[in-house]
Amino acid sequence: MASHGLSYDGCNFFRQRLVLSTLSGKHVKIKNIRSKDDDPGLRDFEASFIRLLDKVTNGSRIEINQTGTVLFYQPGLLYGGSIEHDCNPQRSVGYYLEALLMLAPFMKMSLKATLRGVTNDPTDPTVDLLKSTALPLMKRFGVDGEGFDLKVVKRGMAPGGGGEVVFTCPVCRTVKPLQLTEPGKIKRIRGVAYSVRVSPQMGNRIVESARSILNQFLPDIYIYTDHMKGANSGKSPGFGLTLVAETLNGCFLGAEMSSTPQGQGDPILPEDLGKNCAKLLLEEVYRGGCVDSSNQSLAVLLMTLGQQDVSKVLLGPLSPYTIEFLRHIKDFFQLMFKIEVQKPTEDERKGGDKVLLTGVGVGYSNLNKTVK
């Protein structure tokens, strides 16, 4: 196995490297993790992420040096089962859930993960966004079945947390190749305005301001208000909005905003938050493509691990995170995609350059046979 190992420098793209290492079976060594910082080594939320990986795998070997600046990870078998994990409140549950969404379909047993911590914060994708954009995308690739769901049991805003999320995913036999090249026009917008430990009126104020912008474009807009009380409302006050635009061809583009965490930075008015979030959704629609920018890497991974057949997906401009993800795919799976840039047509008039990704999957079942 020694020849199959990969070595990286620095703490960037930490989750990508560990997730792809787990799926490919290649061990990875990451050196110089914040070695020049005043506080060197792994952060608490990264250590918590490693513990989560250890829970869903069987036989993983993890070695960290005393200062925490060097990590060696030898992946075990992706096992799954029923797990519970207390996520570090420095990052939201979305940080951990993004990685679980990538790993869950390829486990030996169906996964039931109960994650506790911060469910909504301004930095990571919130649970609501992942539920309404990532899950439908995975269903397009054939990752579906009884019990494929993501439930918010309790909400917890940053910095206190106290939220709880249950993610269940059945075992996926094969990932289907996908031709997703026509996004189609936007037919409706749905959303959730949530508020905890503040006046329930906050939700209505957010909805009002978001609608003031979106109603100029289409009439079919419905934004639910979700006000959780008591034990289900976590430990910190806050509010936010998640918006999802659905196209005629069943593609989902999402955008979201959360209020500034208590005691950090300038507070934001619910009216401003609603308007800014609506503009972010319009920005996402302007970028175009069949997958929104937060789920590009998930689409790329499912194309990679699909059957040995051609998949095509049209994306908006690639985010820096996705560009690095494509480089890592080349390192771990020796797979490269054909990338074609499509200029906006006359019909669209405006809009960014689209990127058409074409690739042949490596077939995850074949991969497993070589790793064992």
mmCIF file of C-alpha atoms in Angstrom:
data_model
loop_
_atom_site.group_PDB
_atom_site.id
_atom_site.type_symbol
_atom_site.label_atom_id
_atom_site.label_comp_id
_atom_site.label_asym_id
_atom_site.label_seq_id
_atom_site.Cartn_x
_atom_site.Cartn_y
_atom_site.Cartn_z
ATOM 1 C CA MET A 1 0.000 0.000 0.000
ATOM 2 C CA ALA A 2 2.970 2.323 0.582
ATOM 3 C CA SER A 3 3.174 3.216 -3.117
ATOM 4 C CA HIS A 4 -0.514 4.228 -3.168
ATOM 5 C CA GLY A 5 -0.210 6.934 -0.497
ATOM 6 C CA LEU A 6 -0.568 10.627 -1.216
ATOM 7 C CA SER A 7 1.057 13.532 0.562
ATOM 8 C CA TYR A 8 -0.252 17.096 0.912
ATOM 9 C CA ASP A 9 0.833 20.331 2.565
ATOM 10 C CA GLY A 10 -1.323 22.668 4.661
ATOM 11 C CA CYS A 11 -4.819 22.623 6.118
ATOM 12 C CA ASN A 12 -6.765 23.710 2.998
ATOM 13 C CA PHE A 13 -9.368 21.339 1.524
ATOM 14 C CA PHE A 14 -8.999 19.069 4.548
ATOM 15 C CA ARG A 15 -12.405 17.376 4.159
ATOM 16 C CA GLN A 16 -11.937 16.761 0.419
ATOM 17 C CA ARG A 17 -8.704 14.899 1.015
ATOM 18 C CA LEU A 18 -10.036 12.691 3.801
ATOM 19 C CA VAL A 19 -13.332 11.893 2.022
ATOM 20 C CA LEU A 20 -11.594 10.970 -1.253
ATOM 21 C CA SER A 21 -8.997 8.970 0.671
ATOM 22 C CA THR A 22 -11.811 6.992 2.351
ATOM 23 C CA LEU A 23 -13.588 6.323 -0.958
ATOM 24 C CA SER A 24 -10.459 5.416 -2.942
ATOM 25 C CA GLY A 25 -8.767 3.397 -0.167
ATOM 26 C CA LYS A 26 -5.502 5.341 -0.585
ATOM 27 C CA HIS A 27 -3.858 6.536 2.578
ATOM 28 C CA VAL A 28 -3.001 10.198 2.884
ATOM 29 C CA LYS A 29 -0.441 12.207 4.843
ATOM 30 C CA ILE A 30 -1.048 15.919 5.458
ATOM 31 C CA LYS A 31 1.954 17.913 6.704
ATOM 32 C CA ASN A 32 2.536 21.488 7.896
ATOM 33 C CA ILE A 33 -1.016 22.019 9.187
ATOM 34 C CA ARG A 34 -0.886 25.697 10.273
ATOM 35 C CA SER A 35 2.755 25.104 11.255
ATOM 36 C CA LYS A 36 3.568 28.856 11.148
ATOM 37 C CA ASP A 37 0.527 29.936 13.180
ATOM 38 C CA ASP A 38 0.706 31.160 16.793
ATOM 39 C CA ASP A 39 -1.697 28.309 17.517
ATOM 40 C CA PRO A 40 -0.381 25.506 15.277
ATOM 41 C CA GLY A 41 -2.013 22.209 14.331
ATOM 42 C CA LEU A 42 -5.520 20.893 13.831
ATOM 43 C CA ARG A 43 -8.485 22.917 15.069
ATOM 44 C CA ASP A 44 -11.132 21.341 17.319
ATOM 45 C CA PHE A 45 -13.700 21.155 14.505
ATOM 46 C CA GLU A 46 -11.206 19.251 12.297
ATOM 47 C CA ALA A 47 -10.476 16.796 15.102
ATOM 48 C CA SER A 48 -14.247 16.352 15.505
ATOM 49 C CA PHE A 49 -14.510 15.630 11.754
ATOM 50 C CA ILE A 50 -11.814 12.931 12.039
ATOM 51 C CA ARG A 51 -13.747 11.347 14.924
ATOM 52 C CA LEU A 52 -16.889 11.301 12.753
ATOM 53 C CA LEU A 53 -14.978 9.539 9.954
ATOM 54 C CA ASP A 54 -13.706 7.031 12.509
ATOM 55 C CA LYS A 55 -17.304 6.292 13.571
ATOM 56 C CA VAL A 56 -18.577 5.552 10.047
ATOM 57 C CA THR A 57 -15.566 3.429 9.052
ATOM 58 C CA ASN A 58 -14.214 0.187 10.439
ATOM 59 C CA GLY A 59 -10.472 -0.264 10.913
ATOM 60 C CA SER A 60 -9.270 3.248 10.030
ATOM 61 C CA ARG A 61 -5.826 4.157 11.310
ATOM 62 C CA ILE A 62 -5.302 7.776 12.304
ATOM 63 C CA GLU A 63 -1.995 9.150 13.567
ATOM 64 C CA ILE A 64 -1.472 12.757 14.630
ATOM 65 C CA ASN A 65 1.830 14.106 15.956
ATOM 66 C CA GLN A 66 2.073 15.939 19.289
ATOM 67 C CA THR A 67 1.694 19.450 17.910
ATOM 68 C CA GLY A 68 -1.109 18.388 15.549
ATOM 69 C CA THR A 69 0.718 19.651 12.446
ATOM 70 C CA VAL A 70 1.054 16.231 10.756
ATOM 71 C CA LEU A 71 -1.822 13.827 10.125
ATOM 72 C CA PHE A 72 -1.591 10.305 8.705
ATOM 73 C CA TYR A 73 -4.893 8.693 7.675
ATOM 74 C CA GLN A 74 -5.225 5.089 6.515
ATOM 75 C CA PRO A 75 -8.894 4.535 5.614
ATOM 76 C CA GLY A 76 -10.819 1.484 6.732
ATOM 77 C CA LEU A 77 -13.981 -0.079 5.357
ATOM 78 C CA LEU A 78 -16.977 2.278 5.004
ATOM 79 C CA TYR A 79 -19.359 0.566 7.383
ATOM 80 C CA GLY A 80 -22.236 2.929 8.246
ATOM 81 C CA GLY A 81 -24.881 1.756 10.710
ATOM 82 C CA SER A 82 -26.419 3.921 13.393
ATOM 83 C CA ILE A 83 -24.140 6.667 14.761
ATOM 84 C CA GLU A 84 -24.428 9.728 16.996
ATOM 85 C CA HIS A 85 -21.996 12.605 16.886
ATOM 86 C CA ASP A 86 -21.653 15.890 18.769
ATOM 87 C CA CYS A 87 -20.309 18.360 16.200
ATOM 88 C CA ASN A 88 -17.959 21.097 17.313
ATOM 89 C CA PRO A 89 -19.855 24.439 17.612
ATOM 90 C CA GLN A 90 -17.050 26.303 15.763
ATOM 91 C CA ARG A 91 -18.590 24.991 12.516
ATOM 92 C CA SER A 92 -22.170 24.085 11.712
ATOM 93 C CA VAL A 93 -23.620 20.608 11.179
ATOM 94 C CA GLY A 94 -23.543 21.381 7.414
ATOM 95 C CA TYR A 95 -19.723 21.117 7.486
ATOM 96 C CA TYR A 96 -19.962 17.491 8.643
ATOM 97 C CA LEU A 97 -23.099 16.678 6.669
ATOM 98 C CA GLU A 98 -21.559 17.655 3.313
ATOM 99 C CA ALA A 99 -18.948 14.934 3.792
ATOM 100 C CA LEU A 100 -21.533 12.390 4.988
ATOM 101 C CA LEU A 101 -23.646 13.019 1.861
ATOM 102 C CA MET A 102 -20.614 12.044 -0.229
ATOM 103 C CA LEU A 103 -19.878 8.890 1.777
ATOM 104 C CA ALA A 104 -23.369 7.632 2.714
ATOM 105 C CA PRO A 105 -24.394 5.946 -0.585
ATOM 106 C CA PHE A 106 -21.247 3.779 -0.613
ATOM 107 C CA MET A 107 -21.497 2.255 2.861
ATOM 108 C CA LYS A 108 -21.885 -1.424 3.697
ATOM 109 C CA MET A 109 -24.919 -0.830 5.920
ATOM 110 C CA SER A 110 -27.594 1.851 5.597
ATOM 111 C CA LEU A 111 -26.627 4.942 7.581
ATOM 112 C CA LYS A 112 -28.584 6.657 10.316
ATOM 113 C CA ALA A 113 -26.599 9.602 11.647
ATOM 114 C CA THR A 114 -27.769 11.843 14.484
ATOM 115 C CA LEU A 115 -25.688 15.033 14.498
ATOM 116 C CA ARG A 116 -25.901 17.613 17.270
ATOM 117 C CA GLY A 117 -24.571 21.158 17.249
ATOM 118 C CA VAL A 118 -25.099 24.384 15.277
ATOM 119 C CA THR A 119 -27.642 23.771 12.480
ATOM 120 C CA ASN A 120 -27.583 27.275 10.945
ATOM 121 C CA ASP A 121 -24.638 29.661 10.703
ATOM 122 C CA PRO A 122 -23.391 32.176 8.095
ATOM 123 C CA THR A 123 -20.282 30.230 6.951
ATOM 124 C CA ASP A 124 -21.402 26.664 6.112
ATOM 125 C CA PRO A 125 -24.379 25.429 4.083
ATOM 126 C CA THR A 126 -27.317 25.052 6.444
ATOM 127 C CA VAL A 127 -29.271 21.829 6.880
ATOM 128 C CA ASP A 128 -32.302 23.374 5.100
ATOM 129 C CA LEU A 129 -30.254 24.149 1.976
ATOM 130 C CA LEU A 130 -28.731 20.661 1.832
ATOM 131 C CA LYS A 131 -32.167 19.094 2.272
ATOM 132 C CA SER A 132 -33.725 21.035 -0.578
ATOM 133 C CA THR A 133 -30.821 21.007 -3.101
ATOM 134 C CA ALA A 134 -28.335 18.168 -2.367
ATOM 135 C CA LEU A 135 -30.908 15.411 -1.743
ATOM 136 C CA PRO A 136 -32.837 15.964 -5.030
ATOM 137 C CA LEU A 137 -29.473 16.013 -6.888
ATOM 138 C CA MET A 138 -28.498 12.661 -5.359
ATOM 139 C CA LYS A 139 -31.893 11.228 -6.344
ATOM 140 C CA ARG A 140 -31.167 12.161 -9.972
ATOM 141 C CA PHE A 141 -28.068 9.939 -9.764
ATOM 142 C CA GLY A 142 -30.157 7.043 -8.448
ATOM 143 C CA VAL A 143 -29.258 7.457 -4.769
ATOM 144 C CA ASP A 144 -32.738 6.898 -3.399
ATOM 145 C CA GLY A 145 -34.808 4.424 -1.503
ATOM 146 C CA GLU A 146 -36.932 4.011 1.550
ATOM 147 C CA GLY A 147 -35.790 6.251 4.359
ATOM 148 C CA PHE A 148 -33.552 8.612 2.336
ATOM 149 C CA ASP A 149 -34.217 11.731 4.384
ATOM 150 C CA LEU A 150 -32.818 14.619 6.393
ATOM 151 C CA LYS A 151 -34.834 15.868 9.376
ATOM 152 C CA VAL A 152 -34.293 18.916 11.559
ATOM 153 C CA VAL A 153 -35.380 17.802 15.051
ATOM 154 C CA LYS A 154 -34.076 20.894 16.871
ATOM 155 C CA ARG A 155 -32.632 24.118 15.533
ATOM 156 C CA GLY A 156 -29.456 25.536 17.009
ATOM 157 C CA MET A 157 -28.044 28.888 15.910
ATOM 158 C CA ALA A 158 -24.387 29.898 16.257
ATOM 159 C CA PRO A 159 -22.568 30.294 18.620
ATOM 160 C CA GLY A 160 -24.421 28.235 21.263
ATOM 161 C CA GLY A 161 -25.739 25.409 19.087
ATOM 162 C CA GLY A 162 -28.069 22.917 20.715
ATOM 163 C CA GLY A 163 -29.596 21.750 17.420
ATOM 164 C CA GLU A 164 -30.170 18.170 16.295
ATOM 165 C CA VAL A 165 -30.387 16.659 12.813
ATOM 166 C CA VAL A 166 -31.125 13.081 11.712
ATOM 167 C CA PHE A 167 -29.795 11.937 8.327
ATOM 168 C CA THR A 168 -30.802 8.519 6.987
ATOM 169 C CA CYS A 169 -29.509 7.000 3.745
ATOM 170 C CA PRO A 170 -30.017 3.478 2.398
ATOM 171 C CA VAL A 171 -27.224 1.529 0.672
ATOM 172 C CA CYS A 172 -26.967 2.432 -3.011
ATOM 173 C CA ARG A 173 -26.154 -0.520 -5.285
ATOM 174 C CA THR A 174 -25.054 1.578 -8.263
ATOM 175 C CA VAL A 175 -24.832 5.246 -9.123
ATOM 176 C CA LYS A 176 -26.505 5.880 -12.474
ATOM 177 C CA PRO A 177 -24.750 7.889 -15.193
ATOM 178 C CA LEU A 178 -26.546 11.180 -15.747
ATOM 179 C CA GLN A 179 -27.077 13.524 -18.707
ATOM 180 C CA LEU A 180 -27.992 16.845 -17.102
ATOM 181 C CA THR A 181 -27.437 19.504 -19.740
ATOM 182 C CA GLU A 182 -30.748 21.410 -19.942
ATOM 183 C CA PRO A 183 -31.648 23.308 -16.768
ATOM 184 C CA GLY A 184 -34.869 24.785 -18.195
ATOM 185 C CA LYS A 185 -36.603 27.943 -17.001
ATOM 186 C CA ILE A 186 -37.448 28.666 -13.355
ATOM 187 C CA LYS A 187 -41.016 27.605 -12.551
ATOM 188 C CA ARG A 188 -41.329 28.205 -8.819
ATOM 189 C CA ILE A 189 -39.523 29.403 -5.707
ATOM 190 C CA ARG A 190 -39.918 27.840 -2.289
ATOM 191 C CA GLY A 191 -38.256 28.826 0.951
ATOM 192 C CA VAL A 192 -38.095 28.604 4.727
ATOM 193 C CA ALA A 193 -37.763 31.634 6.995
ATOM 194 C CA TYR A 194 -36.715 30.319 10.398
ATOM 195 C CA SER A 195 -36.410 32.104 13.719
ATOM 196 C CA VAL A 196 -35.470 30.868 17.193
ATOM 197 C CA ARG A 197 -35.470 32.684 20.540
ATOM 198 C CA VAL A 198 -36.604 35.934 18.875
ATOM 199 C CA SER A 199 -40.068 37.356 18.126
ATOM 200 C CA PRO A 200 -42.070 35.129 15.722
ATOM 201 C CA GLN A 201 -42.756 38.327 13.766
ATOM 202 C CA MET A 202 -39.155 38.179 12.464
ATOM 203 C CA GLY A 203 -40.076 35.364 10.064
ATOM 204 C CA ASN A 204 -42.925 37.397 8.546
ATOM 205 C CA ARG A 205 -40.689 40.439 8.107
ATOM 206 C CA ILE A 206 -38.092 38.328 6.240
ATOM 207 C CA VAL A 207 -40.776 36.807 3.960
ATOM 208 C CA GLU A 208 -42.259 40.235 3.180
ATOM 209 C CA SER A 209 -38.922 41.740 2.119
ATOM 210 C CA ALA A 210 -37.805 38.687 0.076
ATOM 211 C CA ARG A 211 -41.140 38.650 -1.793
ATOM 212 C CA SER A 212 -40.833 42.355 -2.583
ATOM 213 C CA ILE A 213 -37.889 41.498 -4.872
ATOM 214 C CA LEU A 214 -38.882 38.040 -6.157
ATOM 215 C CA ASN A 215 -42.492 38.992 -7.054
ATOM 216 C CA GLN A 216 -41.084 41.123 -9.881
ATOM 217 C CA PHE A 217 -39.988 37.924 -11.661
ATOM 218 C CA LEU A 218 -42.596 35.212 -11.090
ATOM 219 C CA PRO A 219 -45.815 34.727 -9.112
ATOM 220 C CA ASP A 220 -45.369 31.165 -7.814
ATOM 221 C CA ILE A 221 -43.484 31.931 -4.586
ATOM 222 C CA TYR A 222 -44.193 30.304 -1.256
ATOM 223 C CA ILE A 223 -41.990 30.881 1.779
ATOM 224 C CA TYR A 224 -42.828 28.951 4.944
ATOM 225 C CA THR A 225 -42.143 30.419 8.375
ATOM 226 C CA ASP A 226 -40.631 28.054 10.912
ATOM 227 C CA HIS A 227 -40.547 29.316 14.488
ATOM 228 C CA MET A 228 -39.285 26.723 16.973
ATOM 229 C CA LYS A 229 -39.950 27.156 20.677
ATOM 230 C CA GLY A 230 -38.731 25.818 23.998
ATOM 231 C CA ALA A 231 -36.328 22.859 24.015
ATOM 232 C CA ASN A 232 -36.320 22.672 20.194
ATOM 233 C CA SER A 233 -34.986 26.188 19.743
ATOM 234 C CA GLY A 234 -31.359 25.585 20.816
ATOM 235 C CA LYS A 235 -29.241 27.879 22.976
ATOM 236 C CA SER A 236 -28.775 31.071 20.927
ATOM 237 C CA PRO A 237 -31.156 33.567 19.303
ATOM 238 C CA GLY A 238 -31.142 34.089 15.548
ATOM 239 C CA PHE A 239 -33.061 33.974 12.283
ATOM 240 C CA GLY A 240 -32.415 33.287 8.622
ATOM 241 C CA LEU A 241 -33.820 32.426 5.213
ATOM 242 C CA THR A 242 -33.264 29.588 2.733
ATOM 243 C CA LEU A 243 -34.606 30.002 -0.817
ATOM 244 C CA VAL A 244 -34.728 27.351 -3.545
ATOM 245 C CA ALA A 245 -35.652 27.907 -7.194
ATOM 246 C CA GLU A 246 -36.953 24.856 -9.072
ATOM 247 C CA THR A 247 -36.666 24.662 -12.875
ATOM 248 C CA LEU A 248 -39.021 23.019 -15.368
ATOM 249 C CA ASN A 249 -36.570 20.123 -15.766
ATOM 250 C CA GLY A 250 -36.345 19.450 -12.027
ATOM 251 C CA CYS A 251 -33.046 21.189 -11.212
ATOM 252 C CA PHE A 252 -32.762 23.030 -7.896
ATOM 253 C CA LEU A 253 -30.747 26.213 -7.278
ATOM 254 C CA GLY A 254 -30.474 27.446 -3.703
ATOM 255 C CA ALA A 255 -29.333 30.480 -1.722
ATOM 256 C CA GLU A 256 -29.414 31.316 1.973
ATOM 257 C CA MET A 257 -28.498 33.814 4.649
ATOM 258 C CA SER A 258 -28.345 33.640 8.429
ATOM 259 C CA SER A 259 -28.273 36.453 10.965
ATOM 260 C CA THR A 260 -24.959 37.461 12.548
ATOM 261 C CA PRO A 261 -24.230 35.182 15.556
ATOM 262 C CA GLN A 262 -24.918 36.737 18.953
ATOM 263 C CA GLY A 263 -21.995 38.859 20.129
ATOM 264 C CA GLN A 264 -20.127 38.785 16.788
ATOM 265 C CA GLY A 265 -20.091 41.757 14.403
ATOM 266 C CA ASP A 266 -22.932 44.118 13.516
ATOM 267 C CA PRO A 267 -26.500 42.829 13.859
ATOM 268 C CA ILE A 268 -28.581 42.599 10.656
ATOM 269 C CA LEU A 269 -32.216 43.639 10.173
ATOM 270 C CA PRO A 270 -34.616 40.914 8.992
ATOM 271 C CA GLU A 271 -35.697 43.199 6.095
ATOM 272 C CA ASP A 272 -32.104 43.515 4.852
ATOM 273 C CA LEU A 273 -31.526 39.783 5.262
ATOM 274 C CA GLY A 274 -34.618 38.941 3.181
ATOM 275 C CA LYS A 275 -33.622 41.306 0.371
ATOM 276 C CA ASN A 276 -29.976 40.189 0.313
ATOM 277 C CA CYS A 277 -30.961 36.526 0.255
ATOM 278 C CA ALA A 278 -33.369 37.128 -2.667
ATOM 279 C CA LYS A 279 -30.527 38.854 -4.549
ATOM 280 C CA LEU A 280 -28.219 35.900 -3.816
ATOM 281 C CA LEU A 281 -30.819 33.550 -5.348
ATOM 282 C CA LEU A 282 -31.042 35.755 -8.447
ATOM 283 C CA GLU A 283 -27.235 35.694 -8.626
ATOM 284 C CA GLU A 284 -27.340 31.859 -8.520
ATOM 285 C CA VAL A 285 -29.954 31.804 -11.329
ATOM 286 C CA TYR A 286 -27.768 34.247 -13.322
ATOM 287 C CA ARG A 287 -24.786 31.897 -12.997
ATOM 288 C CA GLY A 288 -26.982 29.189 -14.490
ATOM 289 C CA GLY A 289 -26.223 25.498 -14.831
ATOM 290 C CA CYS A 290 -28.162 22.482 -13.549
ATOM 291 C CA VAL A 291 -26.409 22.409 -10.165
ATOM 292 C CA ASP A 292 -25.915 25.358 -7.804
ATOM 293 C CA SER A 293 -22.435 26.401 -6.697
ATOM 294 C CA SER A 294 -22.640 24.750 -3.244
ATOM 295 C CA ASN A 295 -23.338 21.274 -4.742
ATOM 296 C CA GLN A 296 -20.919 21.269 -7.683
ATOM 297 C CA SER A 297 -18.389 19.020 -5.947
ATOM 298 C CA LEU A 298 -21.113 16.517 -4.924
ATOM 299 C CA ALA A 299 -22.203 16.239 -8.586
ATOM 300 C CA VAL A 300 -18.572 15.752 -9.681
ATOM 301 C CA LEU A 301 -18.051 12.979 -7.117
ATOM 302 C CA LEU A 302 -21.212 11.096 -8.141
ATOM 303 C CA MET A 303 -20.128 11.350 -11.794
ATOM 304 C CA THR A 304 -16.740 9.913 -10.821
ATOM 305 C CA LEU A 305 -18.086 6.961 -8.820
ATOM 306 C CA GLY A 306 -20.919 6.159 -11.238
ATOM 307 C CA GLN A 307 -21.006 3.161 -13.576
ATOM 308 C CA GLN A 308 -18.441 3.008 -16.369
ATOM 309 C CA ASP A 309 -20.537 5.121 -18.671
ATOM 310 C CA VAL A 310 -20.518 8.725 -19.856
ATOM 311 C CA SER A 311 -22.066 11.390 -17.600
ATOM 312 C CA LYS A 312 -22.597 14.999 -18.637
ATOM 313 C CA VAL A 313 -23.511 17.828 -16.290
ATOM 314 C CA LEU A 314 -23.853 21.511 -17.083
ATOM 315 C CA LEU A 315 -22.555 23.748 -14.287
ATOM 316 C CA GLY A 316 -22.329 27.477 -13.804
ATOM 317 C CA PRO A 317 -18.843 29.038 -13.438
ATOM 318 C CA LEU A 318 -16.738 26.628 -11.340
ATOM 319 C CA SER A 319 -16.121 27.729 -7.761
ATOM 320 C CA PRO A 320 -12.493 27.632 -6.492
ATOM 321 C CA TYR A 321 -13.526 24.749 -4.192
ATOM 322 C CA THR A 322 -14.768 22.695 -7.179
ATOM 323 C CA ILE A 323 -11.612 23.422 -9.196
ATOM 324 C CA GLU A 324 -9.496 22.047 -6.342
ATOM 325 C CA PHE A 325 -11.896 19.090 -6.020
ATOM 326 C CA LEU A 326 -11.322 18.198 -9.698
ATOM 327 C CA ARG A 327 -7.562 18.240 -9.052
ATOM 328 C CA HIS A 328 -7.994 15.929 -6.087
ATOM 329 C CA ILE A 329 -10.188 13.567 -8.169
ATOM 330 C CA LYS A 330 -7.260 13.328 -10.597
ATOM 331 C CA ASP A 331 -4.875 12.496 -7.711
ATOM 332 C CA PHE A 332 -7.046 9.852 -6.047
ATOM 333 C CA PHE A 333 -8.893 8.253 -9.000
ATOM 334 C CA GLN A 334 -6.658 9.160 -11.994
ATOM 335 C CA LEU A 335 -9.796 10.500 -13.660
ATOM 336 C CA MET A 336 -9.963 13.654 -15.740
ATOM 337 C CA PHE A 337 -13.059 15.379 -17.095
ATOM 338 C CA LYS A 338 -13.545 17.005 -20.451
ATOM 339 C CA ILE A 339 -14.390 20.646 -19.761
ATOM 340 C CA GLU A 340 -16.161 22.751 -22.383
ATOM 341 C CA VAL A 341 -17.029 26.395 -21.789
ATOM 342 C CA GLN A 342 -20.389 27.449 -23.223
ATOM 343 C CA LYS A 343 -21.050 31.111 -23.941
ATOM 344 C CA PRO A 344 -24.538 32.465 -23.109
ATOM 345 C CA THR A 345 -26.941 32.186 -26.063
ATOM 346 C CA GLU A 346 -28.879 35.062 -27.644
ATOM 347 C CA ASP A 347 -31.987 33.811 -25.871
ATOM 348 C CA GLU A 348 -30.355 34.201 -22.459
ATOM 349 C CA ARG A 349 -28.811 37.583 -23.396
ATOM 350 C CA LYS A 350 -27.075 37.833 -20.054
ATOM 351 C CA GLY A 351 -25.580 35.217 -17.770
ATOM 352 C CA GLY A 352 -22.146 33.849 -16.976
ATOM 353 C CA ASP A 353 -20.200 31.313 -19.028
ATOM 354 C CA LYS A 354 -21.453 27.777 -18.373
ATOM 355 C CA VAL A 355 -19.160 24.773 -17.992
ATOM 356 C CA LEU A 356 -20.116 21.392 -19.497
ATOM 357 C CA LEU A 357 -18.342 18.569 -17.656
ATOM 358 C CA THR A 358 -18.111 15.181 -19.399
ATOM 359 C CA GLY A 359 -16.524 12.148 -17.766
ATOM 360 C CA VAL A 360 -16.661 8.362 -17.529
ATOM 361 C CA GLY A 361 -17.253 6.941 -14.036
ATOM 362 C CA VAL A 362 -14.742 4.534 -12.487
ATOM 363 C CA GLY A 363 -17.523 2.324 -11.060
ATOM 364 C CA TYR A 364 -17.371 2.208 -7.263
ATOM 365 C CA SER A 365 -17.956 -1.577 -7.038
ATOM 366 C CA ASN A 366 -14.903 -2.184 -9.267
ATOM 367 C CA LEU A 367 -12.907 0.198 -7.131
ATOM 368 C CA ASN A 368 -13.757 -1.750 -3.985
ATOM 369 C CA LYS A 369 -12.485 -5.006 -5.466
ATOM 370 C CA THR A 370 -9.097 -3.454 -6.190
ATOM 371 C CA VAL A 371 -8.815 -1.900 -2.731
ATOM 372 C CA LYS A 372 -9.610 -5.001 -0.672
#
